[in-house]
């Protein structure tokens, strides 16, 4: 079935450093790859997404890259700040067997002062 | 702003009880979803619906059923609750039928089955 693998499960960086989270997906027909951020005790919220016709997308300090050939995509956060501390989920939209969004297992990012 | 409301923030139920989790969205969205969130397992899709009275199984539908009698309301039903259904349940909605687009999540229901 459809599968999204996410690494690492935990990531600790110093404030101001960059953070990178990587995901791979199984279905080559997937065409939409969002990233959600979930702060402690809060609901997941979309922070950035990319579609399969684009290789990279940026929004201020965050960027996402997509390699369709290798079936992997990554989230990059530059100049990390304490408020970036959260759980981040990648996801892939699978078009076979009923269009649905499958999530990765999450990355707990901690930005230390 | 889209509002997705889940009826309970915390629920405690006994093994074998029938449990209803309710979700309402106020933006006339076509699609609604139920996920469960467990540490280390991420968000796993239980059921989803792209239209009134329509439902599709997600990745882990066993032990659950759903009901969508009205467009704005999507209910998750645990016919006979078991301890392994203790989890955080998240409802979500999105606008266009079957489209790949942003999900709006509710604040979640933490269910404990004793």
mmCIF file with all atom_site columns, C-alpha atoms in Angstrom:
data_model
loop_
_atom_site.group_PDB
_atom_site.id
_atom_site.type_symbol
_atom_site.label_atom_id
_atom_site.label_alt_id
_atom_site.label_comp_id
_atom_site.label_asym_id
_atom_site.label_entity_id
_atom_site.label_seq_id
_atom_site.pdbx_PDB_ins_code
_atom_site.Cartn_x
_atom_site.Cartn_y
_atom_site.Cartn_z
_atom_site.occupancy
_atom_site.B_iso_or_equiv
_atom_site.pdbx_formal_charge
_atom_site.auth_seq_id
_atom_site.auth_comp_id
_atom_site.auth_asym_id
_atom_site.auth_atom_id
_atom_site.pdbx_PDB_model_num
ATOM 1   C CA . UNK A 1 1   ? 0.000   0.000  0.000   1.00 0.00 ? 1   UNK A CA 1
ATOM 2   C CA . UNK A 1 2   ? 0.917   3.662  0.048   1.00 0.00 ? 2   UNK A CA 1
ATOM 3   C CA . UNK A 1 3   ? 3.741   4.524  2.382   1.00 0.00 ? 3   UNK A CA 1
ATOM 4   C CA . UNK A 1 4   ? 5.521   7.677  3.522   1.00 0.00 ? 4   UNK A CA 1
ATOM 5   C CA . UNK A 1 5   ? 8.727   7.353  5.495   1.00 0.00 ? 5   UNK A CA 1
ATOM 6   C CA . UNK A 1 6   ? 10.038  10.308 7.480   1.00 0.00 ? 6   UNK A CA 1
ATOM 7   C CA . UNK A 1 7   ? 13.462  10.898 9.087   1.00 0.00 ? 7   UNK A CA 1
ATOM 8   C CA . UNK A 1 8   ? 14.698  11.739 11.605  1.00 0.00 ? 8   UNK A CA 1
ATOM 9   C CA . UNK A 1 9   ? 12.130  11.124 14.310  1.00 0.00 ? 9   UNK A CA 1
ATOM 10  C CA . UNK A 1 10  ? 13.803  13.706 16.564  1.00 0.00 ? 10  UNK A CA 1
ATOM 11  C CA . UNK A 1 11  ? 16.054  16.609 15.672  1.00 0.00 ? 11  UNK A CA 1
ATOM 12  C CA . UNK A 1 12  ? 17.780  19.048 17.975  1.00 0.00 ? 12  UNK A CA 1
ATOM 13  C CA . UNK A 1 13  ? 19.495  22.171 16.633  1.00 0.00 ? 13  UNK A CA 1
ATOM 14  C CA . UNK A 1 14  ? 20.958  25.335 18.047  1.00 0.00 ? 14  UNK A CA 1
ATOM 15  C CA . UNK A 1 15  ? 19.083  28.568 17.483  1.00 0.00 ? 15  UNK A CA 1
ATOM 16  C CA . UNK A 1 16  ? 20.172  30.088 14.187  1.00 0.00 ? 16  UNK A CA 1
ATOM 17  C CA . UNK A 1 17  ? 21.204  26.764 12.646  1.00 0.00 ? 17  UNK A CA 1
ATOM 18  C CA . UNK A 1 18  ? 19.393  25.058 9.776   1.00 0.00 ? 18  UNK A CA 1
ATOM 19  C CA . UNK A 1 19  ? 17.139  22.005 10.102  1.00 0.00 ? 19  UNK A CA 1
ATOM 20  C CA . UNK A 1 20  ? 16.378  19.447 7.405   1.00 0.00 ? 20  UNK A CA 1
ATOM 21  C CA . UNK A 1 21  ? 13.684  16.781 7.512   1.00 0.00 ? 21  UNK A CA 1
ATOM 22  C CA . UNK A 1 22  ? 13.449  14.142 4.789   1.00 0.00 ? 22  UNK A CA 1
ATOM 23  C CA . UNK A 1 23  ? 10.592  11.999 3.485   1.00 0.00 ? 23  UNK A CA 1
ATOM 24  C CA . UNK A 1 24  ? 10.244  9.288  0.873   1.00 0.00 ? 24  UNK A CA 1
ATOM 25  C CA . UNK A 1 25  ? 7.040   8.036  -0.724  1.00 0.00 ? 25  UNK A CA 1
ATOM 26  C CA . UNK A 1 26  ? 6.096   4.822  -2.469  1.00 0.00 ? 26  UNK A CA 1
ATOM 27  C CA . UNK A 1 27  ? 3.631   5.762  -5.230  1.00 0.00 ? 27  UNK A CA 1
ATOM 28  C CA . UNK A 1 28  ? 5.225   7.428  -8.244  1.00 0.00 ? 28  UNK A CA 1
ATOM 29  C CA . UNK A 1 29  ? 1.806   8.829  -9.220  1.00 0.00 ? 29  UNK A CA 1
ATOM 30  C CA . UNK A 1 30  ? 1.657   11.011 -6.095  1.00 0.00 ? 30  UNK A CA 1
ATOM 31  C CA . UNK A 1 31  ? 1.323   14.659 -7.081  1.00 0.00 ? 31  UNK A CA 1
ATOM 32  C CA . UNK A 1 32  ? 0.982   16.762 -3.936  1.00 0.00 ? 32  UNK A CA 1
ATOM 33  C CA . UNK A 1 33  ? 3.306   16.989 -0.937  1.00 0.00 ? 33  UNK A CA 1
ATOM 34  C CA . UNK A 1 34  ? 2.342   19.183 2.037   1.00 0.00 ? 34  UNK A CA 1
ATOM 35  C CA . UNK A 1 35  ? 4.114   19.795 5.326   1.00 0.00 ? 35  UNK A CA 1
ATOM 36  C CA . UNK A 1 36  ? 2.218   20.327 8.578   1.00 0.00 ? 36  UNK A CA 1
ATOM 37  C CA . UNK A 1 37  ? 3.469   21.788 11.837  1.00 0.00 ? 37  UNK A CA 1
ATOM 38  C CA . UNK A 1 38  ? 1.923   20.784 15.148  1.00 0.00 ? 38  UNK A CA 1
ATOM 39  C CA . UNK A 1 39  ? 2.821   22.776 18.229  1.00 0.00 ? 39  UNK A CA 1
ATOM 40  C CA . UNK A 1 40  ? 2.352   21.164 21.610  1.00 0.00 ? 40  UNK A CA 1
ATOM 41  C CA . UNK A 1 41  ? -1.341  20.755 22.417  1.00 0.00 ? 41  UNK A CA 1
ATOM 42  C CA . UNK A 1 42  ? -2.459  22.340 19.153  1.00 0.00 ? 42  UNK A CA 1
ATOM 43  C CA . UNK A 1 43  ? -3.883  21.126 15.870  1.00 0.00 ? 43  UNK A CA 1
ATOM 44  C CA . UNK A 1 44  ? -1.671  20.445 12.813  1.00 0.00 ? 44  UNK A CA 1
ATOM 45  C CA . UNK A 1 45  ? -1.447  23.388 10.437  1.00 0.00 ? 45  UNK A CA 1
ATOM 46  C CA . UNK A 1 46  ? -0.182  23.557 6.875   1.00 0.00 ? 46  UNK A CA 1
ATOM 47  C CA . UNK A 1 47  ? 3.084   25.481 6.570   1.00 0.00 ? 47  UNK A CA 1
ATOM 48  C CA . UNK A 1 48  ? 4.108   24.792 2.974   1.00 0.00 ? 48  UNK A CA 1
ATOM 49  C CA . UNK A 1 49  ? 3.233   22.468 0.114   1.00 0.00 ? 49  UNK A CA 1
ATOM 50  C CA . UNK A 1 50  ? 4.626   21.529 -3.281  1.00 0.00 ? 50  UNK A CA 1
ATOM 51  C CA . UNK A 1 51  ? 3.104   19.944 -6.361  1.00 0.00 ? 51  UNK A CA 1
ATOM 52  C CA . UNK A 1 52  ? 4.814   17.456 -8.628  1.00 0.00 ? 52  UNK A CA 1
ATOM 53  C CA . UNK A 1 53  ? 5.401   19.917 -11.467 1.00 0.00 ? 53  UNK A CA 1
ATOM 54  C CA . UNK A 1 54  ? 7.738   22.004 -9.282  1.00 0.00 ? 54  UNK A CA 1
ATOM 55  C CA . UNK A 1 55  ? 11.160  21.110 -7.889  1.00 0.00 ? 55  UNK A CA 1
ATOM 56  C CA . UNK A 1 56  ? 11.460  23.675 -5.127  1.00 0.00 ? 56  UNK A CA 1
ATOM 57  C CA . UNK A 1 57  ? 9.320   26.175 -3.263  1.00 0.00 ? 57  UNK A CA 1
ATOM 58  C CA . UNK A 1 58  ? 10.294  28.795 -0.676  1.00 0.00 ? 58  UNK A CA 1
ATOM 59  C CA . UNK A 1 59  ? 8.389   30.844 1.855   1.00 0.00 ? 59  UNK A CA 1
ATOM 60  C CA . UNK A 1 60  ? 10.625  33.072 3.959   1.00 0.00 ? 60  UNK A CA 1
ATOM 61  C CA . UNK A 1 61  ? 12.725  30.776 6.174   1.00 0.00 ? 61  UNK A CA 1
ATOM 62  C CA . UNK A 1 62  ? 11.192  27.532 5.012   1.00 0.00 ? 62  UNK A CA 1
ATOM 63  C CA . UNK A 1 63  ? 11.642  25.684 1.738   1.00 0.00 ? 63  UNK A CA 1
ATOM 64  C CA . UNK A 1 64  ? 10.644  22.346 0.313   1.00 0.00 ? 64  UNK A CA 1
ATOM 65  C CA . UNK A 1 65  ? 12.459  20.412 -2.405  1.00 0.00 ? 65  UNK A CA 1
ATOM 66  C CA . UNK A 1 66  ? 11.080  17.523 -4.434  1.00 0.00 ? 66  UNK A CA 1
ATOM 67  C CA . UNK A 1 67  ? 12.975  14.834 -6.344  1.00 0.00 ? 67  UNK A CA 1
ATOM 68  C CA . UNK A 1 68  ? 10.370  12.886 -8.309  1.00 0.00 ? 68  UNK A CA 1
ATOM 69  C CA . UNK A 1 69  ? 12.865  10.435 -9.750  1.00 0.00 ? 69  UNK A CA 1
ATOM 70  C CA . UNK A 1 70  ? 14.073  9.380  -6.329  1.00 0.00 ? 70  UNK A CA 1
ATOM 71  C CA . UNK A 1 71  ? 10.595  9.801  -4.796  1.00 0.00 ? 71  UNK A CA 1
ATOM 72  C CA . UNK A 1 72  ? 11.740  11.944 -1.947  1.00 0.00 ? 72  UNK A CA 1
ATOM 73  C CA . UNK A 1 73  ? 11.094  15.448 -0.655  1.00 0.00 ? 73  UNK A CA 1
ATOM 74  C CA . UNK A 1 74  ? 12.598  17.535 2.114   1.00 0.00 ? 74  UNK A CA 1
ATOM 75  C CA . UNK A 1 75  ? 11.751  20.435 4.395   1.00 0.00 ? 75  UNK A CA 1
ATOM 76  C CA . UNK A 1 76  ? 14.457  23.000 5.057   1.00 0.00 ? 76  UNK A CA 1
ATOM 77  C CA . UNK A 1 77  ? 14.216  25.556 7.853   1.00 0.00 ? 77  UNK A CA 1
ATOM 78  C CA . UNK A 1 78  ? 16.935  28.208 7.982   1.00 0.00 ? 78  UNK A CA 1
ATOM 79  C CA . UNK A 1 79  ? 17.853  30.509 10.870  1.00 0.00 ? 79  UNK A CA 1
ATOM 80  C CA . UNK A 1 80  ? 15.844  28.418 13.292  1.00 0.00 ? 80  UNK A CA 1
ATOM 81  C CA . UNK A 1 81  ? 14.099  30.121 16.203  1.00 0.00 ? 81  UNK A CA 1
ATOM 82  C CA . UNK A 1 82  ? 12.633  28.722 19.439  1.00 0.00 ? 82  UNK A CA 1
ATOM 83  C CA . UNK A 1 83  ? 9.104   29.070 18.022  1.00 0.00 ? 83  UNK A CA 1
ATOM 84  C CA . UNK A 1 84  ? 10.059  26.568 15.313  1.00 0.00 ? 84  UNK A CA 1
ATOM 85  C CA . UNK A 1 85  ? 10.062  23.873 18.006  1.00 0.00 ? 85  UNK A CA 1
ATOM 86  C CA . UNK A 1 86  ? 7.196   21.530 17.131  1.00 0.00 ? 86  UNK A CA 1
ATOM 87  C CA . UNK A 1 87  ? 6.351   18.228 15.478  1.00 0.00 ? 87  UNK A CA 1
ATOM 88  C CA . UNK A 1 88  ? 6.529   18.360 11.694  1.00 0.00 ? 88  UNK A CA 1
ATOM 89  C CA . UNK A 1 89  ? 4.643   15.926 9.449   1.00 0.00 ? 89  UNK A CA 1
ATOM 90  C CA . UNK A 1 90  ? 5.217   15.349 5.771   1.00 0.00 ? 90  UNK A CA 1
ATOM 91  C CA . UNK A 1 91  ? 2.469   13.863 3.621   1.00 0.00 ? 91  UNK A CA 1
ATOM 92  C CA . UNK A 1 92  ? 1.860   12.610 0.113   1.00 0.00 ? 92  UNK A CA 1
ATOM 93  C CA . UNK A 1 93  ? -1.387  12.614 -1.856  1.00 0.00 ? 93  UNK A CA 1
ATOM 94  C CA . UNK A 1 94  ? -1.987  9.228  -3.406  1.00 0.00 ? 94  UNK A CA 1
ATOM 95  C CA . UNK A 1 95  ? -4.270  9.085  -6.426  1.00 0.00 ? 95  UNK A CA 1
ATOM 96  C CA . UNK A 1 96  ? -4.851  5.360  -6.653  1.00 0.00 ? 96  UNK A CA 1
ATOM 97  C CA . UNK A 1 97  ? -7.509  3.568  -4.593  1.00 0.00 ? 97  UNK A CA 1
ATOM 98  C CA . UNK A 1 98  ? -9.389  6.696  -3.588  1.00 0.00 ? 98  UNK A CA 1
ATOM 99  C CA . UNK A 1 99  ? -7.569  10.013 -3.459  1.00 0.00 ? 99  UNK A CA 1
ATOM 100 C CA . UNK A 1 100 ? -6.167  10.375 0.015   1.00 0.00 ? 100 UNK A CA 1
ATOM 101 C CA . UNK A 1 101 ? -3.391  12.044 1.970   1.00 0.00 ? 101 UNK A CA 1
ATOM 102 C CA . UNK A 1 102 ? -0.971  9.739  3.788   1.00 0.00 ? 102 UNK A CA 1
ATOM 103 C CA . UNK A 1 103 ? 1.255   11.187 6.518   1.00 0.00 ? 103 UNK A CA 1
ATOM 104 C CA . UNK A 1 104 ? 4.736   10.376 7.673   1.00 0.00 ? 104 UNK A CA 1
ATOM 105 C CA . UNK A 1 105 ? 5.427   9.464  11.282  1.00 0.00 ? 105 UNK A CA 1
ATOM 106 C CA . UNK A 1 106 ? 6.531   12.950 12.320  1.00 0.00 ? 106 UNK A CA 1
ATOM 107 C CA . UNK A 1 107 ? 9.732   14.713 13.411  1.00 0.00 ? 107 UNK A CA 1
ATOM 108 C CA . UNK A 1 108 ? 10.043  16.353 16.828  1.00 0.00 ? 108 UNK A CA 1
ATOM 109 C CA . UNK A 1 109 ? 12.185  19.446 16.237  1.00 0.00 ? 109 UNK A CA 1
ATOM 110 C CA . UNK A 1 110 ? 13.725  21.162 19.236  1.00 0.00 ? 110 UNK A CA 1
ATOM 111 C CA . UNK A 1 111 ? 15.488  24.473 18.810  1.00 0.00 ? 111 UNK A CA 1
ATOM 112 C CA . UNK A 1 112 ? 17.802  25.122 21.720  1.00 0.00 ? 112 UNK A CA 1
ATOM 113 C CA . UNK A 1 113 ? 18.901  28.537 22.875  1.00 0.00 ? 113 UNK A CA 1
ATOM 114 C CA . UNK B 2 1   ? -11.446 31.401 8.802   1.00 0.00 ? 1   UNK B CA 1
ATOM 115 C CA . UNK B 2 2   ? -12.500 27.777 8.514   1.00 0.00 ? 2   UNK B CA 1
ATOM 116 C CA . UNK B 2 3   ? -13.673 26.272 11.731  1.00 0.00 ? 3   UNK B CA 1
ATOM 117 C CA . UNK B 2 4   ? -13.623 22.532 12.348  1.00 0.00 ? 4   UNK B CA 1
ATOM 118 C CA . UNK B 2 5   ? -15.170 21.706 15.687  1.00 0.00 ? 5   UNK B CA 1
ATOM 119 C CA . UNK B 2 6   ? -14.911 18.429 17.527  1.00 0.00 ? 6   UNK B CA 1
ATOM 120 C CA . UNK B 2 7   ? -17.539 17.948 20.185  1.00 0.00 ? 7   UNK B CA 1
ATOM 121 C CA . UNK B 2 8   ? -15.282 16.746 22.998  1.00 0.00 ? 8   UNK B CA 1
ATOM 122 C CA . UNK B 2 9   ? -11.686 17.519 23.935  1.00 0.00 ? 9   UNK B CA 1
ATOM 123 C CA . UNK B 2 10  ? -11.393 14.574 26.336  1.00 0.00 ? 10  UNK B CA 1
ATOM 124 C CA . UNK B 2 11  ? -13.446 11.398 26.613  1.00 0.00 ? 11  UNK B CA 1
ATOM 125 C CA . UNK B 2 12  ? -13.153 8.431  28.950  1.00 0.00 ? 12  UNK B CA 1
ATOM 126 C CA . UNK B 2 13  ? -15.070 5.279  28.046  1.00 0.00 ? 13  UNK B CA 1
ATOM 127 C CA . UNK B 2 14  ? -15.265 1.670  29.183  1.00 0.00 ? 14  UNK B CA 1
ATOM 128 C CA . UNK B 2 15  ? -14.293 -1.342 27.094  1.00 0.00 ? 15  UNK B CA 1
ATOM 129 C CA . UNK B 2 16  ? -17.269 -2.517 25.048  1.00 0.00 ? 16  UNK B CA 1
ATOM 130 C CA . UNK B 2 17  ? -19.085 0.829  25.041  1.00 0.00 ? 17  UNK B CA 1
ATOM 131 C CA . UNK B 2 18  ? -20.347 2.362  21.818  1.00 0.00 ? 18  UNK B CA 1
ATOM 132 C CA . UNK B 2 19  ? -18.599 5.684  21.275  1.00 0.00 ? 19  UNK B CA 1
ATOM 133 C CA . UNK B 2 20  ? -19.558 8.578  19.021  1.00 0.00 ? 20  UNK B CA 1
ATOM 134 C CA . UNK B 2 21  ? -17.074 11.278 18.039  1.00 0.00 ? 21  UNK B CA 1
ATOM 135 C CA . UNK B 2 22  ? -18.653 14.235 16.321  1.00 0.00 ? 22  UNK B CA 1
ATOM 136 C CA . UNK B 2 23  ? -17.114 16.734 13.933  1.00 0.00 ? 23  UNK B CA 1
ATOM 137 C CA . UNK B 2 24  ? -18.694 19.801 12.348  1.00 0.00 ? 24  UNK B CA 1
ATOM 138 C CA . UNK B 2 25  ? -17.223 22.199 9.783   1.00 0.00 ? 25  UNK B CA 1
ATOM 139 C CA . UNK B 2 26  ? -18.708 25.563 8.936   1.00 0.00 ? 26  UNK B CA 1
ATOM 140 C CA . UNK B 2 27  ? -17.255 26.348 5.490   1.00 0.00 ? 27  UNK B CA 1
ATOM 141 C CA . UNK B 2 28  ? -19.319 24.132 3.203   1.00 0.00 ? 28  UNK B CA 1
ATOM 142 C CA . UNK B 2 29  ? -16.350 21.858 2.524   1.00 0.00 ? 29  UNK B CA 1
ATOM 143 C CA . UNK B 2 30  ? -16.959 18.781 0.393   1.00 0.00 ? 30  UNK B CA 1
ATOM 144 C CA . UNK B 2 31  ? -14.411 16.475 2.028   1.00 0.00 ? 31  UNK B CA 1
ATOM 145 C CA . UNK B 2 32  ? -14.110 15.291 5.607   1.00 0.00 ? 32  UNK B CA 1
ATOM 146 C CA . UNK B 2 33  ? -11.599 12.954 7.220   1.00 0.00 ? 33  UNK B CA 1
ATOM 147 C CA . UNK B 2 34  ? -10.939 11.109 10.452  1.00 0.00 ? 34  UNK B CA 1
ATOM 148 C CA . UNK B 2 35  ? -7.346  10.463 11.527  1.00 0.00 ? 35  UNK B CA 1
ATOM 149 C CA . UNK B 2 36  ? -5.919  9.003  14.689  1.00 0.00 ? 36  UNK B CA 1
ATOM 150 C CA . UNK B 2 37  ? -2.623  10.222 16.079  1.00 0.00 ? 37  UNK B CA 1
ATOM 151 C CA . UNK B 2 38  ? -0.325  7.982  18.120  1.00 0.00 ? 38  UNK B CA 1
ATOM 152 C CA . UNK B 2 39  ? 3.260   8.702  19.220  1.00 0.00 ? 39  UNK B CA 1
ATOM 153 C CA . UNK B 2 40  ? 5.745   7.367  16.705  1.00 0.00 ? 40  UNK B CA 1
ATOM 154 C CA . UNK B 2 41  ? 3.014   6.429  14.221  1.00 0.00 ? 41  UNK B CA 1
ATOM 155 C CA . UNK B 2 42  ? 2.028   9.854  12.939  1.00 0.00 ? 42  UNK B CA 1
ATOM 156 C CA . UNK B 2 43  ? -1.450  10.533 11.587  1.00 0.00 ? 43  UNK B CA 1
ATOM 157 C CA . UNK B 2 44  ? -3.245  7.509  10.203  1.00 0.00 ? 44  UNK B CA 1
ATOM 158 C CA . UNK B 2 45  ? -6.370  7.784  8.094   1.00 0.00 ? 45  UNK B CA 1
ATOM 159 C CA . UNK B 2 46  ? -9.384  5.882  9.405   1.00 0.00 ? 46  UNK B CA 1
ATOM 160 C CA . UNK B 2 47  ? -12.212 6.917  7.066   1.00 0.00 ? 47  UNK B CA 1
ATOM 161 C CA . UNK B 2 48  ? -12.996 9.756  4.710   1.00 0.00 ? 48  UNK B CA 1
ATOM 162 C CA . UNK B 2 49  ? -15.944 11.141 2.810   1.00 0.00 ? 49  UNK B CA 1
ATOM 163 C CA . UNK B 2 50  ? -16.154 13.201 -0.374  1.00 0.00 ? 50  UNK B CA 1
ATOM 164 C CA . UNK B 2 51  ? -19.914 13.663 -0.333  1.00 0.00 ? 51  UNK B CA 1
ATOM 165 C CA . UNK B 2 52  ? -22.992 13.338 1.838   1.00 0.00 ? 52  UNK B CA 1
ATOM 166 C CA . UNK B 2 53  ? -23.824 9.697  2.570   1.00 0.00 ? 53  UNK B CA 1
ATOM 167 C CA . UNK B 2 54  ? -20.571 8.654  0.935   1.00 0.00 ? 54  UNK B CA 1
ATOM 168 C CA . UNK B 2 55  ? -17.702 7.021  2.829   1.00 0.00 ? 55  UNK B CA 1
ATOM 169 C CA . UNK B 2 56  ? -14.415 5.406  1.951   1.00 0.00 ? 56  UNK B CA 1
ATOM 170 C CA . UNK B 2 57  ? -12.115 3.283  4.078   1.00 0.00 ? 57  UNK B CA 1
ATOM 171 C CA . UNK B 2 58  ? -8.758  4.714  4.939   1.00 0.00 ? 58  UNK B CA 1
ATOM 172 C CA . UNK B 2 59  ? -5.696  2.796  6.030   1.00 0.00 ? 59  UNK B CA 1
ATOM 173 C CA . UNK B 2 60  ? -6.959  1.552  9.415   1.00 0.00 ? 60  UNK B CA 1
ATOM 174 C CA . UNK B 2 61  ? -10.784 1.237  9.295   1.00 0.00 ? 61  UNK B CA 1
ATOM 175 C CA . UNK B 2 62  ? -11.074 -1.916 11.418  1.00 0.00 ? 62  UNK B CA 1
ATOM 176 C CA . UNK B 2 63  ? -13.213 -1.386 14.507  1.00 0.00 ? 63  UNK B CA 1
ATOM 177 C CA . UNK B 2 64  ? -14.626 1.909  13.249  1.00 0.00 ? 64  UNK B CA 1
ATOM 178 C CA . UNK B 2 65  ? -17.539 3.133  11.174  1.00 0.00 ? 65  UNK B CA 1
ATOM 179 C CA . UNK B 2 66  ? -18.640 6.598  10.067  1.00 0.00 ? 66  UNK B CA 1
ATOM 180 C CA . UNK B 2 67  ? -21.757 8.519  9.219   1.00 0.00 ? 67  UNK B CA 1
ATOM 181 C CA . UNK B 2 68  ? -22.243 11.586 7.051   1.00 0.00 ? 68  UNK B CA 1
ATOM 182 C CA . UNK B 2 69  ? -25.921 12.434 6.922   1.00 0.00 ? 69  UNK B CA 1
ATOM 183 C CA . UNK B 2 70  ? -25.318 16.158 6.405   1.00 0.00 ? 70  UNK B CA 1
ATOM 184 C CA . UNK B 2 71  ? -22.546 17.915 4.537   1.00 0.00 ? 71  UNK B CA 1
ATOM 185 C CA . UNK B 2 72  ? -21.193 19.730 7.559   1.00 0.00 ? 72  UNK B CA 1
ATOM 186 C CA . UNK B 2 73  ? -21.138 16.798 9.982   1.00 0.00 ? 73  UNK B CA 1
ATOM 187 C CA . UNK B 2 74  ? -18.969 13.672 9.992   1.00 0.00 ? 74  UNK B CA 1
ATOM 188 C CA . UNK B 2 75  ? -19.263 11.220 12.850  1.00 0.00 ? 75  UNK B CA 1
ATOM 189 C CA . UNK B 2 76  ? -16.824 8.496  13.848  1.00 0.00 ? 76  UNK B CA 1
ATOM 190 C CA . UNK B 2 77  ? -18.315 5.490  15.619  1.00 0.00 ? 77  UNK B CA 1
ATOM 191 C CA . UNK B 2 78  ? -16.542 2.897  17.694  1.00 0.00 ? 78  UNK B CA 1
ATOM 192 C CA . UNK B 2 79  ? -19.065 0.059  17.827  1.00 0.00 ? 79  UNK B CA 1
ATOM 193 C CA . UNK B 2 80  ? -17.410 -1.665 20.793  1.00 0.00 ? 80  UNK B CA 1
ATOM 194 C CA . UNK B 2 81  ? -14.527 0.321  22.220  1.00 0.00 ? 81  UNK B CA 1
ATOM 195 C CA . UNK B 2 82  ? -11.313 -1.506 23.029  1.00 0.00 ? 82  UNK B CA 1
ATOM 196 C CA . UNK B 2 83  ? -8.208  -0.397 24.912  1.00 0.00 ? 83  UNK B CA 1
ATOM 197 C CA . UNK B 2 84  ? -6.149  -0.295 21.704  1.00 0.00 ? 84  UNK B CA 1
ATOM 198 C CA . UNK B 2 85  ? -8.438  2.465  20.474  1.00 0.00 ? 85  UNK B CA 1
ATOM 199 C CA . UNK B 2 86  ? -7.125  4.805  23.153  1.00 0.00 ? 86  UNK B CA 1
ATOM 200 C CA . UNK B 2 87  ? -5.728  7.624  21.045  1.00 0.00 ? 87  UNK B CA 1
ATOM 201 C CA . UNK B 2 88  ? -6.005  11.233 19.858  1.00 0.00 ? 88  UNK B CA 1
ATOM 202 C CA . UNK B 2 89  ? -8.622  11.504 17.136  1.00 0.00 ? 89  UNK B CA 1
ATOM 203 C CA . UNK B 2 90  ? -8.394  14.343 14.655  1.00 0.00 ? 90  UNK B CA 1
ATOM 204 C CA . UNK B 2 91  ? -11.110 15.407 12.242  1.00 0.00 ? 91  UNK B CA 1
ATOM 205 C CA . UNK B 2 92  ? -10.231 17.404 9.137   1.00 0.00 ? 92  UNK B CA 1
ATOM 206 C CA . UNK B 2 93  ? -11.973 18.948 6.152   1.00 0.00 ? 93  UNK B CA 1
ATOM 207 C CA . UNK B 2 94  ? -11.008 20.302 2.744   1.00 0.00 ? 94  UNK B CA 1
ATOM 208 C CA . UNK B 2 95  ? -12.852 22.229 0.104   1.00 0.00 ? 95  UNK B CA 1
ATOM 209 C CA . UNK B 2 96  ? -12.973 20.584 -3.315  1.00 0.00 ? 96  UNK B CA 1
ATOM 210 C CA . UNK B 2 97  ? -14.245 17.069 -3.809  1.00 0.00 ? 97  UNK B CA 1
ATOM 211 C CA . UNK B 2 98  ? -11.352 14.639 -4.032  1.00 0.00 ? 98  UNK B CA 1
ATOM 212 C CA . UNK B 2 99  ? -8.781  17.368 -4.645  1.00 0.00 ? 99  UNK B CA 1
ATOM 213 C CA . UNK B 2 100 ? -5.212  17.492 -3.368  1.00 0.00 ? 100 UNK B CA 1
ATOM 214 C CA . UNK B 2 101 ? -5.344  20.564 -1.150  1.00 0.00 ? 101 UNK B CA 1
ATOM 215 C CA . UNK B 2 102 ? -4.979  21.989 2.329   1.00 0.00 ? 102 UNK B CA 1
ATOM 216 C CA . UNK B 2 103 ? -6.596  20.180 5.231   1.00 0.00 ? 103 UNK B CA 1
ATOM 217 C CA . UNK B 2 104 ? -8.154  22.108 8.097   1.00 0.00 ? 104 UNK B CA 1
ATOM 218 C CA . UNK B 2 105 ? -7.959  20.175 11.346  1.00 0.00 ? 105 UNK B CA 1
ATOM 219 C CA . UNK B 2 106 ? -10.099 20.216 14.440  1.00 0.00 ? 106 UNK B CA 1
ATOM 220 C CA . UNK B 2 107 ? -8.466  20.505 17.848  1.00 0.00 ? 107 UNK B CA 1
ATOM 221 C CA . UNK B 2 108 ? -8.744  16.776 18.494  1.00 0.00 ? 108 UNK B CA 1
ATOM 222 C CA . UNK B 2 109 ? -10.456 14.411 20.923  1.00 0.00 ? 109 UNK B CA 1
ATOM 223 C CA . UNK B 2 110 ? -8.267  12.496 23.352  1.00 0.00 ? 110 UNK B CA 1
ATOM 224 C CA . UNK B 2 111 ? -10.103 9.223  23.926  1.00 0.00 ? 111 UNK B CA 1
ATOM 225 C CA . UNK B 2 112 ? -9.178  6.913  26.760  1.00 0.00 ? 112 UNK B CA 1
ATOM 226 C CA . UNK B 2 113 ? -10.717 3.434  26.816  1.00 0.00 ? 113 UNK B CA 1
ATOM 227 C CA . UNK B 2 114 ? -10.415 1.742  30.189  1.00 0.00 ? 114 UNK B CA 1
#
